[in-house]
XYZ file of C-alpha atoms in Angstrom:
500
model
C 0.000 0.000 0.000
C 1.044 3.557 0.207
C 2.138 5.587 3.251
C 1.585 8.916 1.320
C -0.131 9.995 -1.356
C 1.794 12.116 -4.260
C -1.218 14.763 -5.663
C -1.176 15.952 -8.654
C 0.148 19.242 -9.567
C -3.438 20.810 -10.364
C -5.012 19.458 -7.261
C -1.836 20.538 -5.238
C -3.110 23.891 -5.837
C -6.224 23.584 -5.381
C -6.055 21.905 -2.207
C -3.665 24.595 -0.651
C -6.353 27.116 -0.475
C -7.203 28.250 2.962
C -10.320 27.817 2.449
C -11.314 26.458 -1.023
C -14.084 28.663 -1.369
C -17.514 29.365 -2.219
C -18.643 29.634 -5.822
C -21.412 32.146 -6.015
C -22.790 34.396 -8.929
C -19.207 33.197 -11.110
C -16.938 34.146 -7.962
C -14.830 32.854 -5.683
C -16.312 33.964 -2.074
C -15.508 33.201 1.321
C -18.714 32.204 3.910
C -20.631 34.795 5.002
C -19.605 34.111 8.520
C -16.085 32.977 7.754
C -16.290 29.689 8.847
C -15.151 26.455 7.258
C -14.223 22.736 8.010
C -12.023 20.145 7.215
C -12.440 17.433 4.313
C -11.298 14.515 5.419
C -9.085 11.559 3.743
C -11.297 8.813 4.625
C -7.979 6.412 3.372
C -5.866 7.965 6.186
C -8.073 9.837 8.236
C -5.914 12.984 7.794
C -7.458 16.438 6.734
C -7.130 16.886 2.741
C -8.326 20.344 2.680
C -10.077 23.229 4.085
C -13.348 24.621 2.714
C -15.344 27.932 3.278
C -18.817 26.609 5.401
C -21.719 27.965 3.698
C -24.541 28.694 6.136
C -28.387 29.932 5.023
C -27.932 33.477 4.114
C -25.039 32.062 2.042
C -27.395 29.340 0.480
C -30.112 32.722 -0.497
C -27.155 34.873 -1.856
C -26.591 31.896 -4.184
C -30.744 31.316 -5.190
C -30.807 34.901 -5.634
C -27.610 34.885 -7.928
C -29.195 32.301 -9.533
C -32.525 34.005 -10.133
C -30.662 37.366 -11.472
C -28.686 34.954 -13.619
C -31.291 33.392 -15.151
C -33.256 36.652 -15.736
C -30.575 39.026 -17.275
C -27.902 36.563 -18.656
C -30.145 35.442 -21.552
C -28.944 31.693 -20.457
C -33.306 30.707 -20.813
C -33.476 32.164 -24.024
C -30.616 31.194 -25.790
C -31.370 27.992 -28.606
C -31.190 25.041 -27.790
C -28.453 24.597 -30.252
C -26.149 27.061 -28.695
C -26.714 26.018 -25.597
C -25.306 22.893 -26.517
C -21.990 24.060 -27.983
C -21.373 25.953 -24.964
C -21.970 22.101 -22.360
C -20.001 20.164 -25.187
C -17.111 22.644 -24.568
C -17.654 21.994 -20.806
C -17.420 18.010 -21.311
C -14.434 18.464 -22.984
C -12.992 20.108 -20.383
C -13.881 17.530 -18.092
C -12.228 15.124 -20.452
C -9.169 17.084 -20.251
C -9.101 17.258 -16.403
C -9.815 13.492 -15.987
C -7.131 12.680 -13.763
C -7.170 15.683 -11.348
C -10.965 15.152 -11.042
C -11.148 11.480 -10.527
C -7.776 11.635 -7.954
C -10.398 14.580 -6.303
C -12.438 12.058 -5.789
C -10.777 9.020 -4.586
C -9.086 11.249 -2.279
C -12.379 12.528 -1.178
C -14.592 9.461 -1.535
C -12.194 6.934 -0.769
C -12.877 5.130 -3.778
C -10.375 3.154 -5.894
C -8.747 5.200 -8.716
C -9.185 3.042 -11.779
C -13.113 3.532 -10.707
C -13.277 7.542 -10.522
C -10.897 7.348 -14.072
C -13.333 4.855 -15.546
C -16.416 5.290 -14.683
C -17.574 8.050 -12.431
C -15.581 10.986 -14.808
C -16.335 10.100 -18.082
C -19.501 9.294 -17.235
C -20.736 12.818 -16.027
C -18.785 14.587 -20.075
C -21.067 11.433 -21.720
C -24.375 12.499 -19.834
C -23.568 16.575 -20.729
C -23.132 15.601 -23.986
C -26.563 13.532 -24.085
C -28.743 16.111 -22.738
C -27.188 18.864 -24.497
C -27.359 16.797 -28.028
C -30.954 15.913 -26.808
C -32.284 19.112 -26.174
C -31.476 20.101 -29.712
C -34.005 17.560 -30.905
C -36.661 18.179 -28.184
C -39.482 19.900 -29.707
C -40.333 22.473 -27.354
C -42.955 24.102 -29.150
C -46.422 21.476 -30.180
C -49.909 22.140 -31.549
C -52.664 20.123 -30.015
C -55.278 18.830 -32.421
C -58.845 19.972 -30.557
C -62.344 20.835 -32.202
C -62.630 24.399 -32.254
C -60.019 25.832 -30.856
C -56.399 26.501 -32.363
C -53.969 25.419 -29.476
C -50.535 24.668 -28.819
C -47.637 24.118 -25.745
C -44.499 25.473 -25.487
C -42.080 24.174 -23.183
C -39.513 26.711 -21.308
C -36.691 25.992 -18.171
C -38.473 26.388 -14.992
C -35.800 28.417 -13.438
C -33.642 27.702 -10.588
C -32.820 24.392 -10.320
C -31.589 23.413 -6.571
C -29.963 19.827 -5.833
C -28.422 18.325 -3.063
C -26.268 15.860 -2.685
C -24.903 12.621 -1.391
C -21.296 11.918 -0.899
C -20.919 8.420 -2.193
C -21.105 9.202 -6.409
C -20.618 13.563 -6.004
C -19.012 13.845 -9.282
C -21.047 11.390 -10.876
C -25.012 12.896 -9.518
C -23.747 16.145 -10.232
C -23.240 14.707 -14.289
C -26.717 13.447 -13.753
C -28.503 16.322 -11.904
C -26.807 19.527 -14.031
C -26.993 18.134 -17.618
C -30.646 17.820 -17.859
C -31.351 21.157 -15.784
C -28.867 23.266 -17.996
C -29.154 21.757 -21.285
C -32.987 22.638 -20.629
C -31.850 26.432 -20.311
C -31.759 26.710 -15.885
C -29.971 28.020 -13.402
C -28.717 25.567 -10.624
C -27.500 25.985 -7.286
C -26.017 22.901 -5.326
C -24.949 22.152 -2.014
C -22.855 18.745 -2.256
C -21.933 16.600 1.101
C -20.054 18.063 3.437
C -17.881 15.179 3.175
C -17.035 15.120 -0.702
C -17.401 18.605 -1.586
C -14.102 18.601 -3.620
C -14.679 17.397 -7.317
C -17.943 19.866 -7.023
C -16.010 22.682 -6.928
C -12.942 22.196 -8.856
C -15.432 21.681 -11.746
C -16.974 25.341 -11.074
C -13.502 26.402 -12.761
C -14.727 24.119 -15.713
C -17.699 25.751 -15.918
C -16.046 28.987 -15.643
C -13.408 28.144 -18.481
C -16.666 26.905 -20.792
C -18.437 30.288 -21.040
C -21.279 29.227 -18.887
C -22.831 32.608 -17.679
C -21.992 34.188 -14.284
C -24.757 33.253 -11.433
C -25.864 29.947 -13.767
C -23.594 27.809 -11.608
C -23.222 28.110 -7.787
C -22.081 25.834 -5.854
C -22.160 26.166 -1.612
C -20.379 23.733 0.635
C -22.119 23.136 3.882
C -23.902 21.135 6.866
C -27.482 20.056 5.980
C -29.449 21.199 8.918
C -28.002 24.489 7.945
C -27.314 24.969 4.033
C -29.407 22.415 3.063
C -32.407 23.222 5.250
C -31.885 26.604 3.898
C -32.022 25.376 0.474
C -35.090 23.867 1.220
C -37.191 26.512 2.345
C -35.850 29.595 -0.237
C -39.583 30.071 -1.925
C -37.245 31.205 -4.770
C -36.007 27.827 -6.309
C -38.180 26.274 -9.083
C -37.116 22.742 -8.424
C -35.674 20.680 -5.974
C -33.902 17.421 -6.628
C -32.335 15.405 -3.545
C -30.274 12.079 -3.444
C -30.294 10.308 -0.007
C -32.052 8.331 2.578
C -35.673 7.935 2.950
C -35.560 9.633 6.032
C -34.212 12.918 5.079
C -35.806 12.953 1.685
C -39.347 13.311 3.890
C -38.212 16.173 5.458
C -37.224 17.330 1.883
C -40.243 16.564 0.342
C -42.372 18.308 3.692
C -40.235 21.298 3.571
C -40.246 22.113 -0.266
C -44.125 21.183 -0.576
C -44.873 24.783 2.178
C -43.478 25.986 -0.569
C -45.339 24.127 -3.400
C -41.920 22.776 -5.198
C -41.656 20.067 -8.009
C -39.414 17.545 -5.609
C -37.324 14.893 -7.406
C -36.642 12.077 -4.705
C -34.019 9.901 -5.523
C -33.431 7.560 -2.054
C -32.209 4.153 -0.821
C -32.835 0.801 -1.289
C -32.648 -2.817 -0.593
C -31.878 -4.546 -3.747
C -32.553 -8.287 -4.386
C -30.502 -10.772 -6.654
C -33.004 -13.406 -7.574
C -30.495 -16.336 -8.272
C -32.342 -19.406 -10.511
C -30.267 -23.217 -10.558
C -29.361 -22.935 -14.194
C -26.802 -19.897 -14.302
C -23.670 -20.337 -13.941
C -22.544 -20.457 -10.086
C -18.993 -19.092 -10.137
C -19.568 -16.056 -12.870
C -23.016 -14.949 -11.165
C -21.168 -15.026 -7.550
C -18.221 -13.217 -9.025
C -20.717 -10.807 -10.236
C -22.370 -10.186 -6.926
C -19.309 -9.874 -4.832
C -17.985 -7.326 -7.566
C -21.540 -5.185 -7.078
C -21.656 -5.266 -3.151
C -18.143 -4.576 -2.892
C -18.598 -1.712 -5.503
C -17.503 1.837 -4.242
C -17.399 0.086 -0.499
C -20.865 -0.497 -1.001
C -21.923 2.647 -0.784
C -24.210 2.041 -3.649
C -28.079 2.894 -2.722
C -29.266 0.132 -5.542
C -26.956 -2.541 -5.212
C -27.759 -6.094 -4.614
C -27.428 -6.211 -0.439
C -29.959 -9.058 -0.685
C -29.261 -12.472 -2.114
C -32.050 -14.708 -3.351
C -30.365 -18.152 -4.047
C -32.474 -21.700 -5.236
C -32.146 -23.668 -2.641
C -30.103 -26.665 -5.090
C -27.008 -24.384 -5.587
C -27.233 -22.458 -1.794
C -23.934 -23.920 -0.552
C -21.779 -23.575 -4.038
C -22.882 -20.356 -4.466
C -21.859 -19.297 -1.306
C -18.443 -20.910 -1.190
C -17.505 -19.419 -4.009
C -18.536 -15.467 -2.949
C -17.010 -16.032 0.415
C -14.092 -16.902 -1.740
C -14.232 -14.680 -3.872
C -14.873 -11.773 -0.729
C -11.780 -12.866 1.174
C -9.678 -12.387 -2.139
C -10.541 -8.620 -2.592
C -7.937 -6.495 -2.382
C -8.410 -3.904 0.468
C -6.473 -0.207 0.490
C -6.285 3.330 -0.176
C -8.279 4.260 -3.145
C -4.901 5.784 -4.725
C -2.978 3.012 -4.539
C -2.697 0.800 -8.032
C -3.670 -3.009 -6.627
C -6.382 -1.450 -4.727
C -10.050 -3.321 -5.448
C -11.930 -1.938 -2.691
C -11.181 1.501 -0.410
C -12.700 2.906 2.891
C -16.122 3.931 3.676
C -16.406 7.718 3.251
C -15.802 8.776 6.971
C -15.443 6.738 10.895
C -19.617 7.819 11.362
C -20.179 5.705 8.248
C -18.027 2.885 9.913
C -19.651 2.649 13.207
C -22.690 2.208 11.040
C -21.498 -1.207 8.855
C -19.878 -2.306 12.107
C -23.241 -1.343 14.167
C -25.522 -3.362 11.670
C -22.793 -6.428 11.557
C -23.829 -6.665 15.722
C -27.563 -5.968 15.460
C -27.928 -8.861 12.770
C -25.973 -11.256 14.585
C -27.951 -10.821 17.938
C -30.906 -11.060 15.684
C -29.933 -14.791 14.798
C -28.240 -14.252 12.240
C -25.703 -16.922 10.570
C -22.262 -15.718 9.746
C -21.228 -16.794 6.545
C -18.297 -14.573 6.476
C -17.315 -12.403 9.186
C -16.953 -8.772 7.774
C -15.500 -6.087 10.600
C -12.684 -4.079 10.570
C -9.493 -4.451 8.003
C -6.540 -3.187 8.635
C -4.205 -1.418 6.423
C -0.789 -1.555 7.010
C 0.150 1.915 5.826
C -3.016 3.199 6.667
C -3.872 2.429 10.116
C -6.003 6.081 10.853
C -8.220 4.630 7.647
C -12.047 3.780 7.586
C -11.744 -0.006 6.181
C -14.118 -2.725 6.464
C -13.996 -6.424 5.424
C -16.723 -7.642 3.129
C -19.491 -9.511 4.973
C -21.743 -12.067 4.517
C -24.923 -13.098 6.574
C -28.100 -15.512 6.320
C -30.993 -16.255 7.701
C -34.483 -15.246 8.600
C -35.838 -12.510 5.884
C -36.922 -10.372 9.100
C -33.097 -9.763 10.051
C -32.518 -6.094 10.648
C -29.739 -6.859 8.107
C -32.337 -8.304 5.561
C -34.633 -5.366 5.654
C -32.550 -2.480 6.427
C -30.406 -0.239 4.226
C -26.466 -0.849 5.664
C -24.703 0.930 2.877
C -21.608 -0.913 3.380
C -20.363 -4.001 2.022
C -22.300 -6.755 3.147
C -24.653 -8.977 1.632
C -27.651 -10.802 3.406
C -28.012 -14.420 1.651
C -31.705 -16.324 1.820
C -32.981 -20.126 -0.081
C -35.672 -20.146 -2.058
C -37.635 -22.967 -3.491
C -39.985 -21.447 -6.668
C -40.437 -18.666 -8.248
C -43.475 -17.290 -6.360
C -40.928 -18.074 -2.719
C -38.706 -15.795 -4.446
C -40.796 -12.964 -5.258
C -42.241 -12.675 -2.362
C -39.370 -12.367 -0.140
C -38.421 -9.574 -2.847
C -41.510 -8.149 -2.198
C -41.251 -7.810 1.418
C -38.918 -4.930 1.045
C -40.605 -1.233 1.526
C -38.006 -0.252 -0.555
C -38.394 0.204 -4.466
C -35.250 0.944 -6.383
C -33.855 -2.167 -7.825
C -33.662 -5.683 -8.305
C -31.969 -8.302 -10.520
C -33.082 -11.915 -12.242
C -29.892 -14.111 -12.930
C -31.123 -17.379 -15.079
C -30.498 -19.212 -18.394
C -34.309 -19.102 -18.776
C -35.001 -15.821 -20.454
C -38.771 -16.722 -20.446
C -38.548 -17.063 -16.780
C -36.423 -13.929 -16.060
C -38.507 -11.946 -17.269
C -41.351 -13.301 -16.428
C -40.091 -12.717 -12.691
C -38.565 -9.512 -12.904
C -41.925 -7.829 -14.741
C -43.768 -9.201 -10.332
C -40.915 -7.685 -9.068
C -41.786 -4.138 -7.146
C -39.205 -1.812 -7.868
C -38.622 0.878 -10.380
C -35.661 -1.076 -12.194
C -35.607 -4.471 -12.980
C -31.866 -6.129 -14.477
C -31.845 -9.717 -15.985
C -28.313 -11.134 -15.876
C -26.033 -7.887 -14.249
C -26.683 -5.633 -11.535
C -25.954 -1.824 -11.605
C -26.975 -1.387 -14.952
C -27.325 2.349 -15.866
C -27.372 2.649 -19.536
C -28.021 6.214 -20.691
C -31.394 6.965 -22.233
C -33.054 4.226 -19.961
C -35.399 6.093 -16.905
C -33.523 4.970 -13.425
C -35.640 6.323 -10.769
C -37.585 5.144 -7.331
C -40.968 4.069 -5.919
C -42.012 3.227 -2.370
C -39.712 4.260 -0.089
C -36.843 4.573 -2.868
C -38.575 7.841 -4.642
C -40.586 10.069 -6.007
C -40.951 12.616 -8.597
C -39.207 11.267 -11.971
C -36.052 9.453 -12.725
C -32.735 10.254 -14.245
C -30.690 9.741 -17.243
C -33.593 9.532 -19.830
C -35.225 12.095 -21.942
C -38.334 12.508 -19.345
C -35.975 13.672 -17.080
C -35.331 17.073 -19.749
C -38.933 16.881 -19.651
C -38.694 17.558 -15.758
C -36.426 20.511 -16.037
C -39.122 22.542 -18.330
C -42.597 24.112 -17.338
C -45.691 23.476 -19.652
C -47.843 26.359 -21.221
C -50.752 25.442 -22.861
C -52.101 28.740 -25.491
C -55.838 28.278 -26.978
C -57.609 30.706 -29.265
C -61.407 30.490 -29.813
C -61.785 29.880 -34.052
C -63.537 32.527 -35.809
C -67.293 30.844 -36.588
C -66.632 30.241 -40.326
């Protein structure tokens, strides 16, 4: 492993600000009341930098540049076509800043490297680059055939556009949440996690550097009973999308709705592999390990819940506790690293608190999980894939862990299977792994979620709606051309016909 980490010249600088600061109306600001606090390295558990703490009145300076920006910088009313040169510019630019922005965030997430450089970066230039190529062929302006009456909609941005959040993909849901709401001609403000703040603002210089107008972007680092309460509850944003737990997307939902809103929930979940006796063992198990140990599994719709026919149970499970024990644990900046920390020691305590609640619940160990140490990083936040079975009423079969551990349950049939699916409140997504295409789909279509994958697990092809229901979500889903849709108001125009 690594006993210190060599940055990169461009995040050098960047990091040595005292703070990094706010990014509000096109500037650079500090908070309001001067504060700040420390990001965290959650690979060594040292501070990685300092950023300005945005508080409310910080959080309305930045809805109210937003509003003036979206009013006087002719951003709403430029086509959609040069909207779209301007965001392809800006996804080149994240192109060309790949590896400062994906070591930003394995330093910040904790994440391995080849996973930020892969996937999370060039994701988030591919999805501004869809919207902003789909907007241009978005017909914004319809008639409606109706006796009598000549009538038509036209479709224009709502406004301000306000997101927050999570820490576990912040590069990534800011690709997904800013594409649609700019290409569609808004304004967006943001306040990211406290804990991964980092790759959000180093791309604010991006969006500087592309031409985006001043005010269009802001960006403001803070606490969320603070800056994201005060987000909230400004009667001055147009939309609201948050990424998070059920629990704090009610309050999201309660507090935007005084206000009457347009809320976009996107929330946790509980996802189920549904494993049939005709796949094959080893490359399905492989597969599983590889999603639940994905980003630490800090991954709201990965498969925490395995479904296995009863006739391959015990293969199946020897070869994922193999497979577990094999993965390679370390800083997310080191080369031969497969799997880094948790995001921060709060997020520990939690893995390591649901490990104790499901085993005094009854449940079976099938591999132990806990703490891993790293031998160059001993201040780290590392934790050992686990693996537990038993009874489907397990705290650790029905609750969200967000950690690396997998709860494993025999079925018999089909109908078994979906109904110990179905026992989840949850609703995000849920995977069918069998030979039998007839079958798989047959099951996923009773499945109750809004996603259904046959044969792979965190599937997230662009164009396809990924979204919530139950306790997962409301309000839309991402990554599909209804979610442009949700980023511009309807007006419906009718004019009586002259009698003839």
């Amino acid at each position: 492993m690594i006993a210190t980490v060599n940055y990169l010249p461009e995040v050098t600088r960047f990091l040595s600000q005292k703070p990094v600061k706010l990014f509000i109306g096109g500037k650079w600001v500090d908070a309001s009341e001067g504060g700040a606090f420390d990001v965290i390295d959650p690979g060594t558990g040292s501070t990685l930098a300092s950023v300005a703490e945005g508080k409310g009145s910080d959080i309305d300076k930045a809805v109210a540049s937003a509003r003036q920006a979206f009013q006087n910088t002719g951003w709403p009313n430029m086509t959609p076509q040069e909207r779209s040169v301007i965001l392809h510019k800006l996804a080149d630019l994240v192109d060309k800043h790949l590896e400062p922005l994906a070591q930003l965030e394995s330093l910040d997430v904790g994440k391995p490297l080849a996973q930020s450089t892969a996937g999370d970066i060039p994701t988030t230039s591919m999805t501004l680059r869809w919207f902003a190529d789909l907007a241009v062929h978005t017909r914004l302006r319809e008639p409606i055939g109706v006796s009598g009456f000549e009538s038509w909609q036209v479709r224009y941005p709502r406004g301000v556009a306000a997101f927050i959040l999570p820490w576990n993909f912040p590069f990534l849901l800011l690709g997904w949440s800013f594409s649609p709401a700019l290409a569609a001609g808004n304004a967006v403000v943001l306040k990211p996690a406290e804990n991964t703040p980092l790759s959000s603002l180093y791309f604010c210089q991006l969006c500087e550097e592309a031409g985006i107008p001043p005010g269009i972007v802001n960006v403001v680092p803070g606490y969320g009973e603070e800056a994201g309460l005060a987000l909230t509850r400004n009667p001055q944003i147009n939309h609201m999308g948050f990424t998070g737990s059920p629990e704090v997307g009610k309050l999201v939902a309660e507090s935007c709705g005084r206000n009457l809103v347009p809320t976009k929930l996107e929330l946790g979940g509980k996802g189920a592999a549904v494993i049939f006796d005709d796949v094959d063992i080893d490359n399905v198990a492989d597969q599983l390990v590889s999603a639940v140990t994905l980003n630490s599994g800090q991954v709201c719709c990965t498969a925490t819940r395995w479904l296995v026919h009863k006739s391959i149970h015990d293969k199946l499970i020897d070869r994922a506790v193999a497979k577990m024990e094999a993965v390679k644990i370390g800083h997310g900046i080191a080369n031969e690293t497969e799997m880094g920390p948790v995001v921060s020691e709060v997020q520990l305590k939690r893995v390591l608190s649901y490990l104790d609640k499901g085993k005094a619940e009854g449940a079976t160990t099938l591999l132990e999980g806990g703490v891993a140490t790293v031998a160059d990083s001993p201040n780290g936040y590392y934790v050992k894939p686990g693996l537990l079975g038993g009874d489907p009423q397990n705290v650790c079969a029905r609750e969200e862990i967000f950690g690396p551990v997998a709860y494993v349950m025999p079925f018999n049939d089909e109908e078994e299977a979906v109904n110990l699916v179905n026992m989840s409140n949850y609703g995000l997504a849920n995977s069918v792994w069998s030979n039998n295409l007839d079958r798989a789909k047959s099951v996923a279509e009773r499945l109750v979620a809004a996603n259904s994958w046959i044969n792979g697990h965190n599937l997230f092809p662009i164009g396809i709606p990924y979204g919530g229901c139950n306790l997962s979500g409301m309000g839309g889903g991402v990554n599909s051309p209804e979610t442009l849709l949700d980023y511009l108001r309807p007006q419906s125009f009718v004019r009586v016909l002259d009698d003839e």
